[in-house]
Coordinates of C-alpha atoms (C1' of nucleotides) in Angstrom, one line a residue:
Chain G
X1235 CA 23.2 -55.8 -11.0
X1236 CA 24.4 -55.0 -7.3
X1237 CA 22.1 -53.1 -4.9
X1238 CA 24.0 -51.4 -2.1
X1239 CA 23.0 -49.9 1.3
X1240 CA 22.6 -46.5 -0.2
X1241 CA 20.4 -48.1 -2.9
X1242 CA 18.3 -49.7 -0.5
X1243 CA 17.6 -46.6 1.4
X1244 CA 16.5 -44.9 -2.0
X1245 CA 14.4 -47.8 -2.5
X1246 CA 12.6 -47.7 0.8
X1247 CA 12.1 -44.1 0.6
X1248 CA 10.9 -43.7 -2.8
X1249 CA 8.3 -46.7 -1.5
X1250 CA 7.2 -44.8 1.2
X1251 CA 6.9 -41.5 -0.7
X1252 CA 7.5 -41.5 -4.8
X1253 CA 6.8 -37.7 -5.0
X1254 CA 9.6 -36.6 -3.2
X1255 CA 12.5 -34.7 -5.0
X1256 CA 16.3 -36.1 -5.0
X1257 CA 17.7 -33.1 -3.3
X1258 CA 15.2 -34.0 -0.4
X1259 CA 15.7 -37.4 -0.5
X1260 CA 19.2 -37.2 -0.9
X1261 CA 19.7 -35.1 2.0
X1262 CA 18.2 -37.1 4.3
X1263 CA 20.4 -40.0 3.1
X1264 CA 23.4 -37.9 2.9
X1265 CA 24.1 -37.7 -0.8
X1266 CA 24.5 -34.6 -3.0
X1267 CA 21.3 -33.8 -5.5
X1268 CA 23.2 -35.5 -8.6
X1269 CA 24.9 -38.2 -6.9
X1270 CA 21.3 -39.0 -5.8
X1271 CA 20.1 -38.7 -9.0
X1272 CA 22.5 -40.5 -10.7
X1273 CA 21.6 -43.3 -8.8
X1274 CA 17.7 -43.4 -9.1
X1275 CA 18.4 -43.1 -12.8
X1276 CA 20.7 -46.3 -12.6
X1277 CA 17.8 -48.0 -11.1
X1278 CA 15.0 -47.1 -13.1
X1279 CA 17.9 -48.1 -16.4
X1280 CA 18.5 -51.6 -14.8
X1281 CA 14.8 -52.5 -14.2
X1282 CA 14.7 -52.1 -10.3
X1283 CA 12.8 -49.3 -10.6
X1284 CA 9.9 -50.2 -13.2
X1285 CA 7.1 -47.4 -13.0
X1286 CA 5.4 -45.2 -11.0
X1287 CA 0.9 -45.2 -10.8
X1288 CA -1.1 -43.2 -9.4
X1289 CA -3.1 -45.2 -6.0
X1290 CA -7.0 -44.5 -7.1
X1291 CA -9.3 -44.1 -4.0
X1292 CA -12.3 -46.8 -5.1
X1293 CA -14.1 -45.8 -2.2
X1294 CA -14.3 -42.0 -3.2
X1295 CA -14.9 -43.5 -6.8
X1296 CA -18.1 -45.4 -5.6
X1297 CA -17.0 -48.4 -5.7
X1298 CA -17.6 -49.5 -1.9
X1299 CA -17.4 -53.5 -2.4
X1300 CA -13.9 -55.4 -3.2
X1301 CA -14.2 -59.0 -3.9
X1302 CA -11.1 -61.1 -4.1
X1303 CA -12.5 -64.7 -6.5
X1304 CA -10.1 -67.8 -6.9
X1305 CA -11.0 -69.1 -10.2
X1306 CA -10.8 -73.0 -11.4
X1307 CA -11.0 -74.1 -14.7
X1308 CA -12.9 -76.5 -16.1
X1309 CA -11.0 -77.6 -18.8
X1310 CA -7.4 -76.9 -19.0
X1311 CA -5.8 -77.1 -22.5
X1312 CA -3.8 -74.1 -23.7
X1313 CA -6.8 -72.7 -25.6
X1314 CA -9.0 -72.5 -22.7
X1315 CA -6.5 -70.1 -20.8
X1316 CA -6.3 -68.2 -23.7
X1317 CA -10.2 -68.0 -24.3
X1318 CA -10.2 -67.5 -20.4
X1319 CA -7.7 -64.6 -20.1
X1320 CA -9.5 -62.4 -23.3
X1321 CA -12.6 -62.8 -21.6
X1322 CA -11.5 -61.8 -18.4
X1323 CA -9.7 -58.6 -19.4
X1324 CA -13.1 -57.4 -20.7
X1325 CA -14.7 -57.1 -17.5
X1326 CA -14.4 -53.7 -16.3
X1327 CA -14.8 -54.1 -13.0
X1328 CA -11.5 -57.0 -13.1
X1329 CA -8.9 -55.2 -11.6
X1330 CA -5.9 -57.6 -11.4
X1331 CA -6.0 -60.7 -13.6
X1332 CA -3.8 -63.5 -12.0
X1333 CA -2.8 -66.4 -13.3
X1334 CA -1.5 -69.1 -10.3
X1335 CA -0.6 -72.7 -9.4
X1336 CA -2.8 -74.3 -6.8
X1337 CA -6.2 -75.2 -5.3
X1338 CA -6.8 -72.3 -8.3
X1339 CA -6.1 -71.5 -11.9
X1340 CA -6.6 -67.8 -11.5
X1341 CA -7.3 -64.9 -9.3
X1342 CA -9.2 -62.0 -9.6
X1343 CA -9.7 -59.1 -7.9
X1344 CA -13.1 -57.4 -8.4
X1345 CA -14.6 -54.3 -7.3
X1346 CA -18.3 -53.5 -7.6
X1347 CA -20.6 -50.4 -6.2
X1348 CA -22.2 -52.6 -3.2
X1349 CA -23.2 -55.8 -3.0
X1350 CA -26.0 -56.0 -4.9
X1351 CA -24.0 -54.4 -7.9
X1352 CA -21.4 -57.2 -7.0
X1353 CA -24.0 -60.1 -7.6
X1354 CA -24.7 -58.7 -10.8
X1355 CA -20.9 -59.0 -12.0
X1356 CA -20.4 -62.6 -10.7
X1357 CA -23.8 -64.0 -12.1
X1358 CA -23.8 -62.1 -15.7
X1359 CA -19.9 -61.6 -16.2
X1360 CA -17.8 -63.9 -14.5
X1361 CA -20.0 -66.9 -13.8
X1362 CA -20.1 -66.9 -18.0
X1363 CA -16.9 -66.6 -18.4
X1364 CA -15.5 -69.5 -20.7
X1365 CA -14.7 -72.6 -19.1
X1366 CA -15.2 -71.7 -15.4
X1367 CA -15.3 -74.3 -13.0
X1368 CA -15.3 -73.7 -9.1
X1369 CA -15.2 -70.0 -7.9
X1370 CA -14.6 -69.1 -4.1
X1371 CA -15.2 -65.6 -3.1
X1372 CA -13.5 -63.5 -0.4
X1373 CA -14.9 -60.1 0.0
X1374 CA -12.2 -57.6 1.5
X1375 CA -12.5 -56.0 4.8
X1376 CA -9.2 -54.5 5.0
X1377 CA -6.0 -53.9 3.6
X1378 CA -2.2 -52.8 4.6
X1379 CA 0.9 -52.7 2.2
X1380 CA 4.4 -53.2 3.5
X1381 CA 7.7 -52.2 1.9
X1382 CA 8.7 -55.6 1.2
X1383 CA 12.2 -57.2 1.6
X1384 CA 14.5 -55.1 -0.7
Chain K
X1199 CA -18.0 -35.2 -6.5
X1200 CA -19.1 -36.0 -9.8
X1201 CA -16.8 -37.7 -12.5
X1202 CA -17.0 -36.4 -16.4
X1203 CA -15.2 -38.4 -19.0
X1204 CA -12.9 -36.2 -19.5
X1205 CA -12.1 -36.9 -15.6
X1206 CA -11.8 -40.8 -16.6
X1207 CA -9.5 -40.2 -19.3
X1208 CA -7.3 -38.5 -17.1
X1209 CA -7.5 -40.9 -14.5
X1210 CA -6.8 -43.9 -17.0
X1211 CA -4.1 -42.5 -18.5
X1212 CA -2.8 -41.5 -14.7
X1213 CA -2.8 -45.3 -14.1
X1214 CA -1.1 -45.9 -16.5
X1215 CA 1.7 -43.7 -15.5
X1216 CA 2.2 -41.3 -13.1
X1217 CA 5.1 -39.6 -14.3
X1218 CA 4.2 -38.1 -17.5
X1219 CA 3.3 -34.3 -17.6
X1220 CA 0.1 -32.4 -17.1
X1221 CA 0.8 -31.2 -20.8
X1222 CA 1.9 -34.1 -22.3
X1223 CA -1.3 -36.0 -21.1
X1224 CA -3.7 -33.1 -21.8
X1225 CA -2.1 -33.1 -25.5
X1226 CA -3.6 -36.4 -25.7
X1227 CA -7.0 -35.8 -24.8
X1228 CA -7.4 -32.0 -26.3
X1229 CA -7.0 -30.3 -22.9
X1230 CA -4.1 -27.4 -22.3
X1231 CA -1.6 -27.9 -19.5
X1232 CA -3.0 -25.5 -16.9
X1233 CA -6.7 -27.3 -17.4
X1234 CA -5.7 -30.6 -17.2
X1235 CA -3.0 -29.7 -13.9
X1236 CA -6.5 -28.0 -12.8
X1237 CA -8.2 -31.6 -12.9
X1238 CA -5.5 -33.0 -11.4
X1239 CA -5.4 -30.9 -8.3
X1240 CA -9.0 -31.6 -7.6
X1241 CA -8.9 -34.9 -8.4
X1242 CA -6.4 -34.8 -5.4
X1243 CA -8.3 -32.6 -3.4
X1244 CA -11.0 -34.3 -3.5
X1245 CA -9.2 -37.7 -2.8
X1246 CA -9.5 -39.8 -5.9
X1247 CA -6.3 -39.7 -6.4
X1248 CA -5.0 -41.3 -3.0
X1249 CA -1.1 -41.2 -3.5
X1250 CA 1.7 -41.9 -5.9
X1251 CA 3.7 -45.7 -5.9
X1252 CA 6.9 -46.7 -7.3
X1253 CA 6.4 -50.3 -8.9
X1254 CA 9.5 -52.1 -8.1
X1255 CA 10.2 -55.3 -10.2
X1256 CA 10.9 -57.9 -7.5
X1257 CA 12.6 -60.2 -10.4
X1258 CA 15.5 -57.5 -10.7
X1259 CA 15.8 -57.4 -7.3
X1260 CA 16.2 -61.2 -6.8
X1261 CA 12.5 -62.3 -5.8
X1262 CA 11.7 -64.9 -8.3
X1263 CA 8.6 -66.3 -5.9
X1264 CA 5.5 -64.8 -5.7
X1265 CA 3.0 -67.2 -3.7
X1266 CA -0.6 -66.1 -2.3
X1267 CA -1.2 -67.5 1.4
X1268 CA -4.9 -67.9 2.7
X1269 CA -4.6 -68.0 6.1
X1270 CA -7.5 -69.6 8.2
X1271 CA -7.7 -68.4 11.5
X1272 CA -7.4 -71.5 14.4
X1273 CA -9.0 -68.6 17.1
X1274 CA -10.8 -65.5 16.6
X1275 CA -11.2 -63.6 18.9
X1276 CA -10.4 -59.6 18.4
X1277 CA -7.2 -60.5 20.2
X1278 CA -6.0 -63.0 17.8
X1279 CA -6.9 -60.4 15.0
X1280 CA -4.8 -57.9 17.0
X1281 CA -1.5 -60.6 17.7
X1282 CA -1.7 -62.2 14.0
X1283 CA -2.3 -59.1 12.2
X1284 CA 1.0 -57.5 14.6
X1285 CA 3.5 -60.8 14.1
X1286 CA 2.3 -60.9 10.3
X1287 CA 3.6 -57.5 9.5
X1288 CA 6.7 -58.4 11.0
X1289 CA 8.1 -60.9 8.4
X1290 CA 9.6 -58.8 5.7
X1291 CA 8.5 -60.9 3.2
X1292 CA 5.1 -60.7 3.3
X1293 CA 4.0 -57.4 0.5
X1294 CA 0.4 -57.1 1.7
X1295 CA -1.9 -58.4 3.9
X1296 CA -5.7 -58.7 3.0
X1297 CA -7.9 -59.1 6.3
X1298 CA -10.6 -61.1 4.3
X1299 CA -14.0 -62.4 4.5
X1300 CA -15.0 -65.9 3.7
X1301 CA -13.2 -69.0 3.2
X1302 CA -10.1 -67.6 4.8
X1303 CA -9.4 -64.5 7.5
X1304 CA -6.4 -63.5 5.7
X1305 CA -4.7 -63.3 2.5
X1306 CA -0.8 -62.6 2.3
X1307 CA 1.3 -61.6 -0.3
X1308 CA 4.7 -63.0 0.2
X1309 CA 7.9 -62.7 -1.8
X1310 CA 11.1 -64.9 -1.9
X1311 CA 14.3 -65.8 -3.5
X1312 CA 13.2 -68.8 -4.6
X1313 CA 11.0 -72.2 -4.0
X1314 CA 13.8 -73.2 -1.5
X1315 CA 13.7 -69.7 0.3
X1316 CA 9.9 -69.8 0.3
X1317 CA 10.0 -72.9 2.0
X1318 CA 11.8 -71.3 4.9
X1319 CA 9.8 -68.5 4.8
X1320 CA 6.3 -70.5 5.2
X1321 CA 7.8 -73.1 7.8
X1322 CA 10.0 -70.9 10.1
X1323 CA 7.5 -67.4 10.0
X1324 CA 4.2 -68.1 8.6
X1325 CA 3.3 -71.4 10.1
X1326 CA 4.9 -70.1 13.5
X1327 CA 2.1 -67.1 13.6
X1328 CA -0.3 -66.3 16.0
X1329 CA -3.4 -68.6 16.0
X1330 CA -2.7 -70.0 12.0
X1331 CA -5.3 -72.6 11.5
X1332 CA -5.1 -74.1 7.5
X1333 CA -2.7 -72.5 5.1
X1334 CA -3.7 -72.4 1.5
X1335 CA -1.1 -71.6 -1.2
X1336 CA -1.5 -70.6 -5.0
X1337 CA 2.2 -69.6 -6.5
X1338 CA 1.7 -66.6 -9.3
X1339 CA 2.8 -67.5 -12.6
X1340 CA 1.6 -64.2 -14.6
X1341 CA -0.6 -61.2 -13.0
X1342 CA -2.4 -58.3 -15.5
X1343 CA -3.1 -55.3 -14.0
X1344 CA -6.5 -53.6 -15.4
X1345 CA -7.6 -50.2 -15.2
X1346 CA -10.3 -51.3 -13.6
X1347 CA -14.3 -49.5 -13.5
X1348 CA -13.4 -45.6 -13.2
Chain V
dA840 C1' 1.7 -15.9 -20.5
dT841 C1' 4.9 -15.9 -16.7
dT842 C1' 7.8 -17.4 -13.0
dG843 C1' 10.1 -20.2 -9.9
dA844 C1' 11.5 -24.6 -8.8
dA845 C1' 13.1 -28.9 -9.9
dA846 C1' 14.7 -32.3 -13.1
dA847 C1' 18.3 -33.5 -15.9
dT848 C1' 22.4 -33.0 -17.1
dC849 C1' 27.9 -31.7 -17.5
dG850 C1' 32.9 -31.1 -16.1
dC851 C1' 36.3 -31.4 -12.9
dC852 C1' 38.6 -32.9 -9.1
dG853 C1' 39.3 -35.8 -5.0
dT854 C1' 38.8 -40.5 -2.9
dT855 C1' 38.4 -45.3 -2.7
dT856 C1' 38.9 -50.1 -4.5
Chain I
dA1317 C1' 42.2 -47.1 -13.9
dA1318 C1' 37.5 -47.6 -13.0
dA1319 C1' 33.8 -46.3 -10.1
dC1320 C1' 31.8 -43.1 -7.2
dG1321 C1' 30.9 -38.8 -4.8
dG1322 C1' 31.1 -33.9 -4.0
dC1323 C1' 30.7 -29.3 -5.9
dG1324 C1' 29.2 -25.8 -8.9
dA1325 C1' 26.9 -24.6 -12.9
dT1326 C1' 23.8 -24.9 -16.7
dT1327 C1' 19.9 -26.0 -19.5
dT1328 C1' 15.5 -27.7 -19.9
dT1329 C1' 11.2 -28.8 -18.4
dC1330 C1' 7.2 -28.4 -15.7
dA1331 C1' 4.2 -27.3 -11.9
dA1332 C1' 1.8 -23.5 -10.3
dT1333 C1' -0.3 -19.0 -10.6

DNA sequence: ATTGAAAATCGCCGTTT
DNA sequence: AAACGGCGATTTTCAAT
């Protein structure tokens, strides 16, 4: 599929703000309600536009500490990624589960109450985890999103 | 503010997506519409829920590459967290960028065509930044998004 | 239970490619 | 002629009270 200029801008604006209705966004990019419409429904019918989530607030959720952990593997055969993966997924603090190529096998992003509560999950959950090898922590101090290329 | 289950299911089921109605997602968890839109409100009052993305699919859009950067820091001084953290969010490319602590100072998110516009990407912006010391690079194969504590 | 707004269409006609 | 947009209108749905 082809993305236009007029695409784009629907893009970017619907990144910066995905509430916003397409009469409003429409008439800031000079296009009628449907026209705008029309369009976003093209993207989100080709793909482009995959979902829409709610951002949760961990902080106002309690959850004060978030620990970025690059994972490597022990042993590598396709079973142990498989073994590794279910176990993963059924830590509830795991946010983000990612498999890489690298210095790493996976990445995992982790959020815990404090630090204490954050010792607790590496040392009972992930340090058990099946076939874990190295892990190298990075807790986060801050973070800022950018609209990407598009 | 204190969280009830029936808080977390709405929560979950808001991660999971954002667009469906107040109704349709209190149908599923026995609450009417005007109770659960209720919820909702002061779920957003109280700013647990923080805001509302639009997931775009970067493979639609022509981004094939996904690659992790830890960025090491060659000078750190609060000025060279103020010039890299300025000439980083300059290179459209880069999604996000983690101001980290541990092994690394940073961690980027970056996004390309492909391996060969990657390349380009890491020699001509990244390795041209502000006070870059060692560059560490893991290249995402798969990533699983979890709902995470609540 | 109600209302007012917005999403989600449709048809038609003009323009551009 | 195919694709796209504007305009006007309608129906349906949903947020908000």
């Amino acid at each position: 599929m082809m993305l236009d200029d007029t695409d784009r801008a629907i893009l970017a604006a619907l990144s910066r703000d995905a509430t916003q209705t397409a009469a409003a966004l429409g008439g800031r990019i000079g296009l009628s309600q449907p026209a705008t419409w029309r369009r976003i429904k093209r993207l989100r019918d080709d793909g482009v536009l995959a979902g829409q989530r709610v951002s949760l607030n961990a902080q106002a959720l309690g959850f004060g500490v978030t620990v970025f952990l690059g994972v490597k593997l022990a042993t590598k055969g396709r079973v142990s990624l498989d073994d590794f993966e279910r176990a993963v997924t059924a830590i509830p603090e795991v946010q983000l589960v990612e498999h890489v190529l690298g210095l790493y096998d996976y990445r995992l992003r982790v959020v815990a109450r404090d630090l204490a509560d954050f010792e607790r999950v590496l040392r009972r959950r992930v340090m058990t985890l099946p076939g874990v090898g190295d892990v190298e922590a990075n807790v986060l101090l801050s973070e800022e999103r950018r609209p990407g290329p598009i």
